[in-house]
Structure formats: C-alpha cells, structure tokens
mmCIF file of C-alpha atoms in Angstrom:
data_model
loop_
_atom_site.group_PDB
_atom_site.id
_atom_site.type_symbol
_atom_site.label_atom_id
_atom_site.label_comp_id
_atom_site.label_asym_id
_atom_site.label_seq_id
_atom_site.Cartn_x
_atom_site.Cartn_y
_atom_site.Cartn_z
ATOM 1 C CA MET A 1 162.643 80.293 58.304
ATOM 2 C CA GLY A 2 158.744 78.777 57.234
ATOM 3 C CA ILE A 3 157.073 75.680 56.125
ATOM 4 C CA LYS A 4 158.729 73.612 53.767
ATOM 5 C CA ILE A 5 157.973 70.075 51.863
ATOM 6 C CA ILE A 6 160.970 67.904 52.908
ATOM 7 C CA SER A 7 159.808 64.654 50.966
ATOM 8 C CA THR A 8 157.364 63.280 48.576
ATOM 9 C CA GLY A 9 155.817 59.752 47.133
ATOM 10 C CA SER A 10 153.477 58.534 44.912
ATOM 11 C CA HIS A 11 151.717 55.252 43.956
ATOM 12 C CA THR A 12 149.548 53.901 41.394
ATOM 13 C CA SER A 13 148.341 50.816 40.689
ATOM 14 C CA ASP A 14 149.758 48.262 38.290
ATOM 15 C CA GLU A 15 147.166 47.954 35.707
ATOM 16 C CA ILE A 16 147.632 50.066 32.847
ATOM 17 C CA LEU A 17 144.976 50.835 30.282
ATOM 18 C CA ASP A 18 146.248 52.418 27.316
ATOM 19 C CA ASN A 19 144.388 53.869 24.243
ATOM 20 C CA PHE A 20 144.273 50.902 22.598
ATOM 21 C CA MET A 21 142.667 49.031 24.922
ATOM 22 C CA LEU A 22 140.262 51.738 25.031
ATOM 23 C CA SER A 23 139.676 51.764 21.770
ATOM 24 C CA GLU A 24 137.981 48.116 21.896
ATOM 25 C CA MET A 25 135.832 49.697 24.655
ATOM 26 C CA VAL A 26 134.374 52.541 22.771
ATOM 27 C CA ASP A 27 134.350 54.645 19.742
ATOM 28 C CA THR A 28 138.074 56.076 19.640
ATOM 29 C CA ASN A 29 141.420 55.770 18.843
ATOM 30 C CA ASN A 30 144.545 56.330 19.915
ATOM 31 C CA GLU A 31 145.642 59.009 17.451
ATOM 32 C CA TRP A 32 142.331 61.173 18.329
ATOM 33 C CA ILE A 33 143.115 60.870 22.091
ATOM 34 C CA VAL A 34 147.012 61.849 21.861
ATOM 35 C CA GLU A 35 146.161 64.875 19.695
ATOM 36 C CA ARG A 36 143.467 66.087 21.957
ATOM 37 C CA THR A 37 144.463 65.288 25.373
ATOM 38 C CA GLY A 38 148.341 64.264 25.363
ATOM 39 C CA ILE A 39 147.444 61.173 26.919
ATOM 40 C CA ASN A 40 148.548 57.652 26.561
ATOM 41 C CA THR A 41 148.544 55.852 29.272
ATOM 42 C CA ARG A 42 146.303 55.911 32.531
ATOM 43 C CA HIS A 43 146.408 53.224 35.785
ATOM 44 C CA ILE A 44 143.345 51.867 37.256
ATOM 45 C CA SER A 45 142.792 50.388 40.667
ATOM 46 C CA ARG A 46 140.629 47.406 40.748
ATOM 47 C CA ASN A 47 142.028 45.992 43.777
ATOM 48 C CA GLU A 48 142.875 48.927 45.607
ATOM 49 C CA THR A 49 140.801 50.998 47.414
ATOM 50 C CA THR A 50 141.097 55.330 47.487
ATOM 51 C CA GLU A 51 142.720 54.868 51.104
ATOM 52 C CA GLU A 52 145.089 52.001 50.296
ATOM 53 C CA ILE A 53 146.268 53.874 47.303
ATOM 54 C CA ALA A 54 147.056 56.663 49.730
ATOM 55 C CA PHE A 55 148.387 54.799 52.188
ATOM 56 C CA ASN A 56 151.329 53.154 49.781
ATOM 57 C CA ALA A 57 152.259 56.810 48.574
ATOM 58 C CA ALA A 58 152.243 57.932 52.517
ATOM 59 C CA LYS A 59 154.424 55.394 53.842
ATOM 60 C CA LYS A 60 156.862 55.790 50.832
ATOM 61 C CA THR A 61 156.804 59.370 51.774
ATOM 62 C CA LEU A 62 157.688 58.735 55.660
ATOM 63 C CA GLU A 63 160.355 56.051 54.893
ATOM 64 C CA GLN A 64 162.363 58.613 53.003
ATOM 65 C CA SER A 65 162.265 61.137 55.815
ATOM 66 C CA GLY A 66 163.478 59.434 58.417
ATOM 67 C CA ILE A 67 161.524 60.999 60.894
ATOM 68 C CA ASP A 68 159.062 59.529 63.857
ATOM 69 C CA LYS A 69 155.786 59.183 62.531
ATOM 70 C CA ASN A 70 154.412 59.940 65.858
ATOM 71 C CA GLU A 71 155.935 63.369 65.269
ATOM 72 C CA ILE A 72 153.181 64.154 62.495
ATOM 73 C CA GLY A 73 150.418 66.576 63.962
ATOM 74 C CA ILE A 74 148.195 66.904 61.242
ATOM 75 C CA ILE A 75 147.327 64.806 58.200
ATOM 76 C CA VAL A 76 144.845 66.483 55.373
ATOM 77 C CA PHE A 77 143.247 64.112 52.755
ATOM 78 C CA ALA A 78 142.379 65.608 49.527
ATOM 79 C CA SER A 79 139.789 63.635 47.658
ATOM 80 C CA ILE A 80 136.608 63.338 45.705
ATOM 81 C CA SER A 81 136.867 59.618 45.741
ATOM 82 C CA SER A 82 137.238 58.736 49.211
ATOM 83 C CA ASP A 83 136.066 55.222 50.560
ATOM 84 C CA SER A 84 133.727 56.578 53.538
ATOM 85 C CA LEU A 85 132.261 59.619 55.064
ATOM 86 C CA VAL A 86 132.823 58.490 58.805
ATOM 87 C CA PRO A 87 135.697 57.954 59.497
ATOM 88 C CA SER A 88 137.430 59.847 57.542
ATOM 89 C CA SER A 89 139.957 58.650 54.998
ATOM 90 C CA ALA A 90 142.754 61.132 56.990
ATOM 91 C CA HIS A 91 142.256 58.983 60.147
ATOM 92 C CA THR A 92 142.355 55.803 58.518
ATOM 93 C CA ILE A 93 145.666 56.405 56.828
ATOM 94 C CA ALA A 94 147.019 57.793 60.164
ATOM 95 C CA GLY A 95 145.695 54.707 61.953
ATOM 96 C CA ARG A 96 147.462 52.193 59.174
ATOM 97 C CA LEU A 97 150.600 54.185 59.296
ATOM 98 C CA GLY A 98 150.621 53.538 63.283
ATOM 99 C CA ILE A 99 150.425 57.275 64.343
ATOM 100 C CA GLU A 100 148.666 57.273 67.807
ATOM 101 C CA GLU A 101 147.292 60.464 67.825
ATOM 102 C CA CYS A 102 146.715 63.288 65.024
ATOM 103 C CA PHE A 103 144.425 66.225 64.055
ATOM 104 C CA CYS A 104 143.007 64.744 60.134
ATOM 105 C CA PHE A 105 140.412 65.514 58.164
ATOM 106 C CA ASP A 106 139.473 65.346 54.792
ATOM 107 C CA LEU A 107 139.355 68.172 51.886
ATOM 108 C CA ASN A 108 137.071 68.346 48.612
ATOM 109 C CA ALA A 109 138.398 70.699 46.175
ATOM 110 C CA ALA A 110 138.568 68.511 43.311
ATOM 111 C CA CYS A 111 141.130 68.824 41.313
ATOM 112 C CA SER A 112 142.645 71.754 43.414
ATOM 113 C CA GLY A 113 142.732 69.539 46.516
ATOM 114 C CA PHE A 114 146.174 69.119 47.239
ATOM 115 C CA ILE A 115 146.754 72.788 46.369
ATOM 116 C CA TYR A 116 143.910 73.650 48.758
ATOM 117 C CA SER A 117 145.184 71.250 51.571
ATOM 118 C CA ILE A 118 148.582 72.918 51.370
ATOM 119 C CA ALA A 119 147.727 76.232 52.124
ATOM 120 C CA VAL A 120 145.246 74.822 54.887
ATOM 121 C CA VAL A 121 147.956 72.773 56.309
ATOM 122 C CA GLU A 122 150.620 75.421 56.629
ATOM 123 C CA SER A 123 148.142 77.714 57.998
ATOM 124 C CA LEU A 124 147.584 75.358 60.943
ATOM 125 C CA MET A 125 150.958 74.083 61.198
ATOM 126 C CA LYS A 126 152.239 77.918 62.299
ATOM 127 C CA THR A 127 149.052 78.668 64.174
ATOM 128 C CA MET A 128 148.916 75.433 66.275
ATOM 129 C CA ASN A 129 152.931 75.299 66.365
ATOM 130 C CA ILE A 130 153.085 71.948 64.647
ATOM 131 C CA ARG A 131 156.232 70.193 63.555
ATOM 132 C CA TYR A 132 155.148 67.747 60.706
ATOM 133 C CA GLY A 133 152.470 67.591 58.426
ATOM 134 C CA LEU A 134 151.207 65.461 56.176
ATOM 135 C CA VAL A 135 149.126 66.272 52.988
ATOM 136 C CA ILE A 136 147.964 63.399 50.479
ATOM 137 C CA GLY A 137 146.023 63.623 47.597
ATOM 138 C CA ALA A 138 144.506 60.669 46.284
ATOM 139 C CA GLU A 139 141.534 59.243 43.906
ATOM 140 C CA ARG A 140 140.100 56.585 42.351
ATOM 141 C CA LEU A 141 138.418 58.165 39.509
ATOM 142 C CA SER A 142 137.687 54.939 37.726
ATOM 143 C CA LYS A 143 134.560 53.929 40.038
ATOM 144 C CA TYR A 144 132.854 57.477 38.356
ATOM 145 C CA VAL A 145 133.846 56.984 34.540
ATOM 146 C CA ASP A 146 131.281 56.281 32.094
ATOM 147 C CA TRP A 147 133.085 53.810 29.961
ATOM 148 C CA GLU A 148 130.943 54.657 27.026
ATOM 149 C CA ASP A 149 131.133 58.117 26.951
ATOM 150 C CA ARG A 150 134.072 58.690 25.063
ATOM 151 C CA SER A 151 134.681 62.519 25.727
ATOM 152 C CA THR A 152 135.404 61.819 29.471
ATOM 153 C CA CYS A 153 136.552 58.157 29.916
ATOM 154 C CA ILE A 154 139.512 58.828 27.825
ATOM 155 C CA LEU A 155 140.788 61.112 30.444
ATOM 156 C CA PHE A 156 140.924 59.937 33.889
ATOM 157 C CA GLY A 157 142.982 57.692 35.941
ATOM 158 C CA ASP A 158 143.960 56.537 39.691
ATOM 159 C CA GLY A 159 146.757 57.465 41.932
ATOM 160 C CA ALA A 160 148.046 59.131 45.046
ATOM 161 C CA GLY A 161 150.633 61.594 46.206
ATOM 162 C CA CYS A 162 152.100 62.731 49.175
ATOM 163 C CA ALA A 163 154.165 65.508 50.629
ATOM 164 C CA LEU A 164 155.671 65.706 54.026
ATOM 165 C CA LEU A 165 155.697 69.287 55.528
ATOM 166 C CA GLU A 166 158.168 70.711 58.401
ATOM 167 C CA ASN A 167 157.823 73.685 60.396
ATOM 168 C CA GLU A 168 161.359 74.580 60.087
ATOM 169 C CA GLU A 169 161.108 77.061 63.397
ATOM 170 C CA ILE A 170 160.117 74.412 65.531
ATOM 171 C CA ARG A 171 163.231 71.808 63.979
ATOM 172 C CA LEU A 172 165.385 74.204 64.821
ATOM 173 C CA GLU A 173 164.188 75.194 68.247
ATOM 174 C CA LYS A 174 163.913 71.183 69.102
ATOM 175 C CA SER A 175 167.580 70.556 67.445
ATOM 176 C CA LYS A 176 168.938 73.530 69.849
ATOM 177 C CA ILE A 177 167.750 72.200 73.008
ATOM 178 C CA ILE A 178 168.974 68.188 71.875
ATOM 179 C CA SER A 179 172.518 69.910 71.329
ATOM 180 C CA GLU A 180 172.369 71.541 74.561
ATOM 181 C CA TYR A 181 171.584 68.931 76.218
ATOM 182 C CA CYS A 182 173.721 66.759 75.100
ATOM 183 C CA GLU A 183 176.559 69.231 75.406
ATOM 184 C CA LYS A 184 175.486 69.550 78.939
ATOM 185 C CA ASN A 185 175.202 65.654 79.825
ATOM 186 C CA ARG A 186 178.588 64.737 77.406
ATOM 187 C CA ALA A 187 176.585 62.494 75.470
ATOM 188 C CA GLU A 188 177.305 63.849 71.801
ATOM 189 C CA THR A 189 179.286 61.227 71.035
ATOM 190 C CA PHE A 190 176.460 58.666 71.606
ATOM 191 C CA VAL A 191 174.524 58.924 68.521
ATOM 192 C CA ASP A 192 172.499 55.873 69.372
ATOM 193 C CA SER A 193 171.262 57.397 72.536
ATOM 194 C CA GLU A 194 167.675 58.389 72.448
ATOM 195 C CA CYS A 195 167.923 62.331 72.980
ATOM 196 C CA CYS A 196 170.453 62.477 69.847
ATOM 197 C CA THR A 197 168.959 60.350 67.326
ATOM 198 C CA ASP A 198 166.499 62.875 66.095
ATOM 199 C CA SER A 199 168.425 65.573 64.639
ATOM 200 C CA ILE A 200 171.305 63.362 63.743
ATOM 201 C CA LYS A 201 169.328 60.212 62.092
ATOM 202 C CA GLN A 202 167.194 62.828 60.278
ATOM 203 C CA LYS A 203 169.723 64.753 58.327
ATOM 204 C CA ALA A 204 171.785 61.173 57.428
ATOM 205 C CA GLU A 205 168.753 59.545 56.080
ATOM 206 C CA ASN A 206 166.347 62.858 54.066
ATOM 207 C CA LYS A 207 166.904 62.984 51.100
ATOM 208 C CA CYS A 208 168.739 66.615 50.751
ATOM 209 C CA PHE A 209 166.057 68.907 49.291
ATOM 210 C CA GLY A 210 163.233 71.415 50.681
ATOM 211 C CA LEU A 211 160.780 73.059 48.925
ATOM 212 C CA GLU A 212 159.994 76.332 51.105
ATOM 213 C CA ILE A 213 156.422 77.567 50.642
ATOM 214 C CA VAL A 214 157.218 81.260 49.893
ATOM 215 C CA GLY A 215 153.102 82.000 48.785
ATOM 216 C CA SER A 216 150.100 80.392 48.510
ATOM 217 C CA PHE A 217 146.719 81.634 46.487
ATOM 218 C CA VAL A 218 143.362 79.932 46.460
ATOM 219 C CA SER A 219 139.898 80.665 45.399
ATOM 220 C CA GLY A 220 136.835 79.460 43.477
ATOM 221 C CA ARG A 221 133.584 80.224 41.770
ATOM 222 C CA TYR A 222 130.086 78.612 41.945
ATOM 223 C CA ASP A 223 129.793 75.900 39.196
ATOM 224 C CA GLU A 224 126.119 77.434 38.425
ATOM 225 C CA LYS A 225 125.581 75.294 34.925
ATOM 226 C CA LYS A 226 127.722 72.785 36.558
ATOM 227 C CA TYR A 227 130.177 72.153 33.646
ATOM 228 C CA LEU A 228 132.119 70.031 35.734
ATOM 229 C CA SER A 229 130.083 67.591 38.011
ATOM 230 C CA VAL A 230 130.322 63.958 39.788
ATOM 231 C CA LYS A 231 127.222 62.577 41.453
ATOM 232 C CA SER A 232 125.381 65.712 41.333
ATOM 233 C CA ARG A 233 121.635 66.530 41.730
ATOM 234 C CA ASP A 234 121.490 68.335 38.585
ATOM 235 C CA SER A 235 122.345 64.724 37.105
ATOM 236 C CA TYR A 236 118.987 63.600 38.245
ATOM 237 C CA ASP A 237 117.493 60.795 36.147
ATOM 238 C CA LEU A 238 113.531 61.346 36.629
ATOM 239 C CA GLU A 239 112.515 58.614 34.257
ATOM 240 C CA ASN A 240 114.631 55.989 36.323
ATOM 241 C CA ASP A 241 114.496 57.642 39.420
ATOM 242 C CA THR A 242 118.143 57.343 40.042
ATOM 243 C CA PHE A 243 121.321 59.497 40.315
ATOM 244 C CA SER A 244 123.878 59.613 37.913
ATOM 245 C CA ASP A 245 127.149 58.194 39.735
ATOM 246 C CA TYR A 246 129.372 59.404 36.698
ATOM 247 C CA ILE A 247 131.177 62.490 35.896
ATOM 248 C CA LYS A 248 129.615 65.091 33.819
ATOM 249 C CA MET A 249 132.157 67.543 32.308
ATOM 250 C CA ASN A 250 131.730 70.228 29.507
ATOM 251 C CA GLY A 251 135.234 70.345 28.179
ATOM 252 C CA ARG A 252 134.983 73.681 25.934
ATOM 253 C CA GLN A 253 133.932 75.370 29.052
ATOM 254 C CA ILE A 254 136.493 73.878 31.390
ATOM 255 C CA TYR A 255 139.258 74.617 28.779
ATOM 256 C CA LYS A 256 138.342 78.531 28.860
ATOM 257 C CA PHE A 257 138.246 78.514 32.950
ATOM 258 C CA ALA A 258 141.716 76.826 33.234
ATOM 259 C CA THR A 259 143.427 78.723 30.850
ATOM 260 C CA ASP A 260 142.067 81.809 32.401
ATOM 261 C CA VAL A 261 142.349 81.714 36.102
ATOM 262 C CA GLY A 262 145.714 79.587 35.598
ATOM 263 C CA ILE A 263 147.372 83.085 34.670
ATOM 264 C CA ARG A 264 145.411 84.641 37.280
ATOM 265 C CA VAL A 265 147.407 82.120 39.715
ATOM 266 C CA ILE A 266 150.608 82.278 38.289
ATOM 267 C CA ASP A 267 150.513 86.522 38.102
ATOM 268 C CA ARG A 268 149.037 86.526 41.665
ATOM 269 C CA LEU A 269 151.830 84.332 43.016
ATOM 270 C CA LEU A 270 154.584 86.203 41.362
ATOM 271 C CA MET A 271 153.388 89.748 42.223
ATOM 272 C CA ASN A 272 152.254 89.032 46.110
ATOM 273 C CA SER A 273 156.000 87.718 46.579
ATOM 274 C CA ASN A 274 157.738 90.577 44.099
ATOM 275 C CA ILE A 275 159.631 87.506 41.657
ATOM 276 C CA SER A 276 159.797 87.421 38.280
ATOM 277 C CA LYS A 277 159.044 85.012 35.723
ATOM 278 C CA ASP A 278 162.899 84.845 34.982
ATOM 279 C CA ASP A 279 163.517 83.338 38.829
ATOM 280 C CA VAL A 280 160.909 80.435 38.097
ATOM 281 C CA VAL A 281 162.806 77.371 36.842
ATOM 282 C CA GLY A 282 159.858 74.507 36.942
ATOM 283 C CA ILE A 283 155.939 74.891 36.759
ATOM 284 C CA ILE A 284 154.006 71.984 38.018
ATOM 285 C CA PRO A 285 150.778 72.040 36.632
ATOM 286 C CA HIS A 286 147.641 70.242 37.200
ATOM 287 C CA GLN A 287 147.683 67.387 34.448
ATOM 288 C CA ALA A 288 144.617 67.668 32.932
ATOM 289 C CA ASN A 289 145.164 68.147 29.222
ATOM 290 C CA ARG A 290 148.132 68.904 27.105
ATOM 291 C CA ARG A 291 146.482 71.606 25.189
ATOM 292 C CA ILE A 292 145.848 73.575 28.522
ATOM 293 C CA VAL A 293 149.229 73.111 29.426
ATOM 294 C CA GLU A 294 150.344 74.586 26.428
ATOM 295 C CA THR A 295 147.978 77.484 26.233
ATOM 296 C CA LEU A 296 149.008 78.477 29.923
ATOM 297 C CA SER A 297 152.423 78.302 28.717
ATOM 298 C CA GLU A 298 151.881 80.687 25.762
ATOM 299 C CA LYS A 299 149.615 83.289 27.662
ATOM 300 C CA SER A 300 152.071 83.425 30.630
ATOM 301 C CA GLU A 301 155.193 83.728 28.128
ATOM 302 C CA ILE A 302 156.705 80.946 30.494
ATOM 303 C CA GLU A 303 158.604 78.630 27.790
ATOM 304 C CA ILE A 304 156.798 75.185 27.552
ATOM 305 C CA ASP A 305 160.380 73.393 28.810
ATOM 306 C CA LYS A 306 159.472 74.488 32.530
ATOM 307 C CA TRP A 307 156.455 73.075 32.660
ATOM 308 C CA PHE A 308 156.230 69.547 34.226
ATOM 309 C CA MET A 309 153.708 67.289 32.489
ATOM 310 C CA ASN A 310 153.160 63.519 33.246
ATOM 311 C CA LEU A 311 149.771 63.299 31.959
ATOM 312 C CA ASP A 312 150.639 60.978 29.026
ATOM 313 C CA LYS A 313 151.328 58.156 31.540
ATOM 314 C CA TYR A 314 148.613 58.610 34.110
ATOM 315 C CA GLY A 315 146.011 60.929 32.673
ATOM 316 C CA ASN A 316 143.767 63.287 34.693
ATOM 317 C CA THR A 317 143.915 61.997 38.298
ATOM 318 C CA SER A 318 142.173 64.887 40.190
ATOM 319 C CA ALA A 319 143.523 65.577 43.490
ATOM 320 C CA ALA A 320 146.656 63.285 43.418
ATOM 321 C CA SER A 321 147.586 64.967 39.453
ATOM 322 C CA VAL A 322 149.699 67.543 41.527
ATOM 323 C CA PRO A 323 151.247 65.683 44.200
ATOM 324 C CA ILE A 324 152.431 62.656 41.728
ATOM 325 C CA ALA A 325 154.012 65.171 39.253
ATOM 326 C CA LEU A 326 155.715 67.132 41.923
ATOM 327 C CA ASP A 327 156.991 63.594 43.407
ATOM 328 C CA GLU A 328 158.474 62.848 39.963
ATOM 329 C CA PHE A 329 159.742 66.624 39.366
ATOM 330 C CA VAL A 330 161.852 66.363 42.614
ATOM 331 C CA ARG A 331 163.631 63.091 41.816
ATOM 332 C CA GLU A 332 164.299 64.264 38.006
ATOM 333 C CA PHE A 333 165.057 67.942 38.202
ATOM 334 C CA ASP A 334 168.655 69.101 39.209
ATOM 335 C CA LEU A 335 167.219 70.772 42.739
ATOM 336 C CA GLU A 336 171.199 71.101 43.797
ATOM 337 C CA SER A 337 172.064 73.539 41.227
ATOM 338 C CA ASN A 338 168.719 75.731 41.374
ATOM 339 C CA LYS A 339 168.775 76.187 44.927
ATOM 340 C CA GLY A 340 167.412 80.176 45.311
ATOM 341 C CA GLN A 341 165.366 79.990 42.563
ATOM 342 C CA TYR A 342 161.594 79.169 42.507
ATOM 343 C CA ILE A 343 158.752 76.470 41.414
ATOM 344 C CA ILE A 344 155.323 77.350 41.282
ATOM 345 C CA SER A 345 152.266 74.234 41.378
ATOM 346 C CA LEU A 346 149.028 74.957 40.347
ATOM 347 C CA ALA A 347 145.489 73.235 39.700
ATOM 348 C CA PHE A 348 142.336 74.439 38.816
ATOM 349 C CA GLY A 349 138.709 71.831 38.679
ATOM 350 C CA GLY A 350 135.138 71.230 39.962
ATOM 351 C CA GLY A 351 133.795 73.579 41.898
ATOM 352 C CA LEU A 352 134.968 75.747 40.450
ATOM 353 C CA THR A 353 138.177 75.523 42.443
ATOM 354 C CA PHE A 354 141.654 77.253 41.814
ATOM 355 C CA GLY A 355 144.724 78.204 43.185
ATOM 356 C CA GLY A 356 148.303 77.598 43.403
ATOM 357 C CA THR A 357 151.755 77.401 45.781
ATOM 358 C CA LEU A 358 155.115 79.372 44.918
ATOM 359 C CA PHE A 359 158.069 77.256 46.290
ATOM 360 C CA LYS A 360 161.584 78.591 46.853
ATOM 361 C CA ILE A 361 164.519 75.636 46.364
ATOM 362 C CA CYS A 362 166.214 75.436 49.458
#
C-alpha cells in the first residue's frame, strides 16, 4: 500500500498550428519538420491563460474521480509559464476549483516539472498524512516562442495535464472507520446517508485503474553554458538594453544530454526496485523529439512499441508533456490485462533537470 494515481485529465486549446501554416511564417516546410522532430501540429492558446488551461485539466481529473474536492490536501503546479508570481498559480487553481483550504505551491523544473512534482507530492502525502493530492503540469509556451526562429518555433506548443494521487493507507483506514460506523448504527443500506457516500460512491464512479508509485529518481545539472534557457540574463541584449523573452536552445547539446540521462533514469529506477526490463509494458517519455525517443529505445534495448508518443499532435509542451501523454496512455492502453506489470515515465529539460517515476499497474 502506498501512493497511487487514480485519475488523470488533460486540456489543450482548440486552435491548431500545423506545419503547413508554419511554413508561411518562417523558412521551413512540413517534410523538414517531420523528419527532424516527428511533429505535425501543436496547439496554441490565444484566449486561455496558463492557469485556465490548467484549471480545465484539473476539473476533468476531479470529475472523473468522484471524490470530494475538499479532501485534496496538496496541489503542486509545475510550469515555467505561470501567469503570476504571487499569488501562486496553484492557489489560484485551488480557488477556482472551490477548494476551501489546501497546501499549494508552484514548482519550476522545466520539462521535468511533472516528474519532480510527483516525487515531492508523494513524499509530502506520506509525511503529512494527506489523503489526496493534485499534480498539474501546464504551459503556454507560445508567449516565449520567437516565431522567426525556425530552429525553435517548430517545436513548442501549449497544453495542460493533471493527475490525482491517493494515499491508499488513509483511504483504507477511513473506509474501515465508515464501515464500522455504518455497521454499528445499522446504516449500511442507506447509501445516500452522509456517512456512507465516501467509500460507496467513489467505488461506483471512479474509473477502475490505479498506478502505484513504486519509485522515483530525480536529479539535475547546472546548465552553465545555457544550452536551454528562457528569459535568461545570458540573453541580455546590451545594444537595445532589453532582456530576451524567447526560448533559446542548443538542439545538438540537448539531444546529447537527453539521450545520456534518459538511460540513467531507466537503469536507476529498475535497479532500485529490482525490476526487469521485461516487466515494463509501457514507457511515457517527455515528448520532445522523435529522434530522442528512438535513440533512447535503441540504447535501453526496450522496443520502440513500448514507448508512448503523441508529440506528432502536441509538440513539446514542457511540464505538460508527460501528464498529457499519461492521460492519453491510460485511456488507450489495456491496463486491466496488464495488472502487476510496470510503467515508466521520464523527462529531461532546462536546468538541466531529469528524472523518472516507476509505476505498478494495480
């Protein structure tokens, strides 16, 4: 018994920017983009803020879970494109969800933000005896894209994903208390009575899946040469006396970094939990570039069919990348037939950050 994901949700804006539309904005073409990245389209949010995208993903996650929102004890919001410094986006989203009181904060770990947040929330839920937690990854990267730079503007998109975590030990303890109370007061047949709705309605309304967190590994390196940066002082324009708001990236160096640390993450997760690669039925990587994923598949000797990819539709959505992919994965994959098997999610990004989570399907 431990912490597990019991519900997911995601949201992207309706406006889609495809490669053909991009080719009218910058010197590029569909074939060039697909060959180098695997991306066909990306979603652009012009009429929704980062917090609004995140709120919609969180709302879907809660609606599918059937839980009382006021039982959520912690919300962590992972993003590099939040709408304000204070109040934190996590607090704003909690308020919009109607949660009366909650431990909330934002976390900046770029593309690894969701993975970092899962590790942090799992630990805090255990030490603080919290029953439910929300982890949200959301980005509106389009506001940081230089649409005249063909090396970066083809890569990024907007979106949000969310996961609801449950502390199973507290759930079982509370269900036992409710059951004993109902039995003592002969109220077991009154399923609409307040004492019984929690355990009964949750079982009826929840989608029947759980991803138990078996282990996490997160780490990072100092990006001294600023291979990946946004609004960095090293981008200072002395001539115009302004800071650059744009995403700056050295694609070659990031590729080397990602394909190196990605293998380290997989090996560490499997070694720490004494799990074989053969027991892994799915890998949900950060959706950065198809070439990176293919290289990781080759170097890890885990067949490409096990690597879930949706970057062709969304591009790189940074902290939203893994949770959007996770949400689509649990809806498309046959979890029921693979109970007891394992799934890995992993990410790498600015900072430089990297990490992963090992899940058991239950």
